[in-house]
Coordinates of C-alpha atoms in Angstrom, one line a residue:
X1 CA -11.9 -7.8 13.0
X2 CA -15.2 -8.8 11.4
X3 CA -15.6 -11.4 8.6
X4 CA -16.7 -8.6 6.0
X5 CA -13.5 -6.7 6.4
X6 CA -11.4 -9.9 6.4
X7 CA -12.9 -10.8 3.0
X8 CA -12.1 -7.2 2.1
X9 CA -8.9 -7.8 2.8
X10 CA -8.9 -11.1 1.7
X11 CA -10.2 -9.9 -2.0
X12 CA -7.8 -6.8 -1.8
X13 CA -4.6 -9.6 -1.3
X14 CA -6.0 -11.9 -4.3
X15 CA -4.1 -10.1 -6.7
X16 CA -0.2 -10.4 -7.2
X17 CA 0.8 -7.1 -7.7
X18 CA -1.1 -5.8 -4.6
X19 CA 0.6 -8.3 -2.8
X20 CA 4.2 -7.2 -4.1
X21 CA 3.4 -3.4 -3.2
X22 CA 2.5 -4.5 0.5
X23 CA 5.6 -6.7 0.3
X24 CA 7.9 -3.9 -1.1
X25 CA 6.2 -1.3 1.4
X26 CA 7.1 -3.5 4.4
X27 CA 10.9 -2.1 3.5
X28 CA 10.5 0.9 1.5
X29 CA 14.2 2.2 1.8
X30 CA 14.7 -1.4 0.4
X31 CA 12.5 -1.2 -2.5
X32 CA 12.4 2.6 -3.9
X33 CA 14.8 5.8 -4.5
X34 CA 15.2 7.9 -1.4
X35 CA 12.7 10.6 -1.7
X36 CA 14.3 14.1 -2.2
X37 CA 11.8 16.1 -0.2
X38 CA 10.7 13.6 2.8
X39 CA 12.8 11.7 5.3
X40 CA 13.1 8.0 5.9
X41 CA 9.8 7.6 4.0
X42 CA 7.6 8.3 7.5
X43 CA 5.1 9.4 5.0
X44 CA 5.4 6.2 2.7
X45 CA 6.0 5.8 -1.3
X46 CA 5.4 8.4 -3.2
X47 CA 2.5 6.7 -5.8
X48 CA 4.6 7.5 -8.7
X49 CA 7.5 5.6 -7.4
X50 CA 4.8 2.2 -7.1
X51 CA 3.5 2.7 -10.3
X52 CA 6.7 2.9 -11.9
X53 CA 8.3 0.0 -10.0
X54 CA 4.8 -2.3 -10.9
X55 CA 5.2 -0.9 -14.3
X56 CA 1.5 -0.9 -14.8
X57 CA -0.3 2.2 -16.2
X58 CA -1.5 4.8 -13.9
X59 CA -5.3 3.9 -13.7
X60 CA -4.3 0.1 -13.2
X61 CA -2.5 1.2 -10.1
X62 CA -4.5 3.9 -8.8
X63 CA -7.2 1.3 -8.9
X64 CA -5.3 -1.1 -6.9
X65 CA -4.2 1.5 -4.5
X66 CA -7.6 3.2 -3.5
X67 CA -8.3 -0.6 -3.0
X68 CA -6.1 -1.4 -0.7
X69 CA -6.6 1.9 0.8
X70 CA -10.6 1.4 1.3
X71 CA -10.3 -1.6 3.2
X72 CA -7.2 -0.7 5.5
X73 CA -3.8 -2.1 4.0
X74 CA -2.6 1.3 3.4
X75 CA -2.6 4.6 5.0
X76 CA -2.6 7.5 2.4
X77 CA -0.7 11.4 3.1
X78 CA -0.9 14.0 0.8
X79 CA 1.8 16.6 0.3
X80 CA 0.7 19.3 -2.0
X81 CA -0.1 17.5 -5.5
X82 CA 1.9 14.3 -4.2
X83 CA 0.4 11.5 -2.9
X84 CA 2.5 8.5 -0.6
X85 CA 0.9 5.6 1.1
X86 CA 2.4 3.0 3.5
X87 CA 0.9 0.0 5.0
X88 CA -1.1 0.2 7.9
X89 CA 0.1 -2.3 10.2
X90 CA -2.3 -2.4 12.8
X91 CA -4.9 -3.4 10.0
X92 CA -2.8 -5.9 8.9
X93 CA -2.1 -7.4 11.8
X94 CA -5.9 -7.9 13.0
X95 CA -5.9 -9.8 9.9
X96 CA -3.6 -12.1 10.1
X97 CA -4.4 -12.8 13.6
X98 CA -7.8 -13.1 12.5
X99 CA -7.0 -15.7 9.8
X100 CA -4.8 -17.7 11.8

């Protein structure tokens, strides 16, 4: 991993509510409803659901998501008008084998 994308990252993780969406993506079944149209969440969260459980307004989070999503954390799929992300564990395991 290079140091630009570890600063990224490391910018990206600054923030407390990013950090609680990676930390309630790590067990979605966990930390959201079941989703009605998707099994076992292999897609992710729907970014409803997130917003919702952050309870920040939709621009807040869509902010936060697309920057998490730009430098790597998450991994977005889109079904029809739906968007759901999940972390992208590869990334974030570079990183924390980079940082420690």
């Amino acid at each position: 991993m290079e140091i630009r994308t570890a600063t990224e990252i490391g910018k990206c993780l600054s923030n407390q509510t990013r950090m609680q969406i990676l930390e309630w993506l790590k067990e979605p079944e966990k930390n959201f409803p079941p989703h009605e149209t998707l099994e076992h969440f292999n897609d992710g969260v729907c970014v409803t659901y997130i917003q919702e459980k952050a309870g920040l307004s939709q621009s807040t989070i869509s902010t936060y998501l697309t920057n998490m999503e730009k430098c790597g954390l998450l991994i977005s799929t889109r079904h029809g008008k739906w968007s759901y992300l999940k972390r992208n564990e590869e990334v974030i395991k570079q990183f924390t084998d980079f940082i420690s």
